[in-house]
């Protein structure tokens, strides 16, 4: 039997790739190149990085820092050139005045290098978001910087906004569950789960329309109803609450989340809230119950 032999191969050294996601090919892809992109200039046969966008008064140019420390200015193609500031400002203002005639009386528009700057006052957070979305959807716009402020609603507190949000979420019945709401100085944070087949598509906009909302962070997770456990028991518990005279006027929904039953909605007294918890424990047997019912007198 022949003695075993060993073969030693040349080691493969780890490659320190500067741009594992790839390179923009210049000058062909200059219009698609963003600041910070790694590039390869085919004519000069050099790698580099896009470091700026400049104008010489008539044409916009991409500034590229090459590996030999030289800076190259590449004139962007015509379809990537910024519209002159005066002309773009006129286009944007005409469009916004057409769509938002009342709101634009208190909003000013300035433009620079394809970026639109808004300043002034708007009547609601929803109007603020809609203005931004409208501008960003327009062709040849490179971005929107929004300095507008929302006109304060007199007498509206964080507690009032929070109550409006909870009431809205409760109106969707079992389709919306396991939700949390936090309001601080008009800034609203909402997270929730919903059934995939009945996803409330306009819910975020409806929250944004609530008077007093200054900002909104919204998170919604859609899950198939078939994935939820103990749905039949949850429905039976809800039905029992609705038929029990003790809970007249209450709005109680039950879901099974993270291995426990969850009570959400509103009741009219702390006694109702306690009774609801006791009734749920009788149905849940050895399973824990979390009581998030709100007492709304």
PDB file of N, CA and C in Angstrom, residues 172 175-176 192 194-195 198-204 218 220:
ATOM      1  N   UNK A 172     -61.878  49.328  15.135  1.00  0.00           N
ATOM      2  CA  UNK A 172     -61.634  48.268  14.158  1.00  0.00           C
ATOM      3  C   UNK A 172     -61.934  46.873  14.708  1.00  0.00           C
ATOM      4  N   UNK A 175     -59.908  43.181  14.297  1.00  0.00           N
ATOM      5  CA  UNK A 175     -58.945  43.305  13.194  1.00  0.00           C
ATOM      6  C   UNK A 175     -57.651  43.985  13.625  1.00  0.00           C
ATOM      7  N   UNK A 176     -57.713  44.804  14.678  1.00  0.00           N
ATOM      8  CA  UNK A 176     -56.536  45.500  15.195  1.00  0.00           C
ATOM      9  C   UNK A 176     -56.358  45.102  16.657  1.00  0.00           C
ATOM     10  N   UNK A 192     -48.882  48.291  16.336  1.00  0.00           N
ATOM     11  CA  UNK A 192     -50.053  47.422  16.410  1.00  0.00           C
ATOM     12  C   UNK A 192     -49.883  46.208  15.508  1.00  0.00           C
ATOM     13  N   UNK A 194     -52.388  43.496  13.052  1.00  0.00           N
ATOM     14  CA  UNK A 194     -53.686  43.424  12.392  1.00  0.00           C
ATOM     15  C   UNK A 194     -53.755  42.133  11.581  1.00  0.00           C
ATOM     16  N   UNK A 195     -54.971  41.760  11.177  1.00  0.00           N
ATOM     17  CA  UNK A 195     -55.137  40.594  10.322  1.00  0.00           C
ATOM     18  C   UNK A 195     -54.735  40.949   8.896  1.00  0.00           C
ATOM     19  N   UNK A 198     -57.550  41.780   6.381  1.00  0.00           N
ATOM     20  CA  UNK A 198     -58.351  42.984   6.603  1.00  0.00           C
ATOM     21  C   UNK A 198     -57.457  44.134   7.071  1.00  0.00           C
ATOM     22  N   UNK A 199     -56.307  44.265   6.454  1.00  0.00           N
ATOM     23  CA  UNK A 199     -55.372  45.326   6.825  1.00  0.00           C
ATOM     24  C   UNK A 199     -56.027  46.700   6.632  1.00  0.00           C
ATOM     25  N   UNK A 200     -56.078  47.534   7.687  1.00  0.00           N
ATOM     26  CA  UNK A 200     -56.666  48.881   7.545  1.00  0.00           C
ATOM     27  C   UNK A 200     -55.700  49.821   6.830  1.00  0.00           C
ATOM     28  N   UNK A 201     -55.860  49.966   5.535  1.00  0.00           N
ATOM     29  CA  UNK A 201     -54.881  50.681   4.717  1.00  0.00           C
ATOM     30  C   UNK A 201     -54.813  52.170   5.015  1.00  0.00           C
ATOM     31  N   UNK A 202     -55.899  52.751   5.497  1.00  0.00           N
ATOM     32  CA  UNK A 202     -55.915  54.197   5.710  1.00  0.00           C
ATOM     33  C   UNK A 202     -55.695  54.578   7.165  1.00  0.00           C
ATOM     34  N   UNK A 203     -55.321  53.626   8.013  1.00  0.00           N
ATOM     35  CA  UNK A 203     -55.234  53.899   9.446  1.00  0.00           C
ATOM     36  C   UNK A 203     -54.172  54.945   9.768  1.00  0.00           C
ATOM     37  N   UNK A 204     -53.003  54.853   9.156  1.00  0.00           N
ATOM     38  CA  UNK A 204     -51.941  55.809   9.434  1.00  0.00           C
ATOM     39  C   UNK A 204     -52.388  57.227   9.091  1.00  0.00           C
ATOM     40  N   UNK A 218     -45.275  55.282  13.064  1.00  0.00           N
ATOM     41  CA  UNK A 218     -46.341  54.277  12.935  1.00  0.00           C
ATOM     42  C   UNK A 218     -45.749  52.940  12.507  1.00  0.00           C
ATOM     43  N   UNK A 220     -47.015  48.842  11.843  1.00  0.00           N
ATOM     44  CA  UNK A 220     -48.122  47.882  11.776  1.00  0.00           C
ATOM     45  C   UNK A 220     -47.606  46.548  11.232  1.00  0.00           C
TER      46      UNK A 220
END
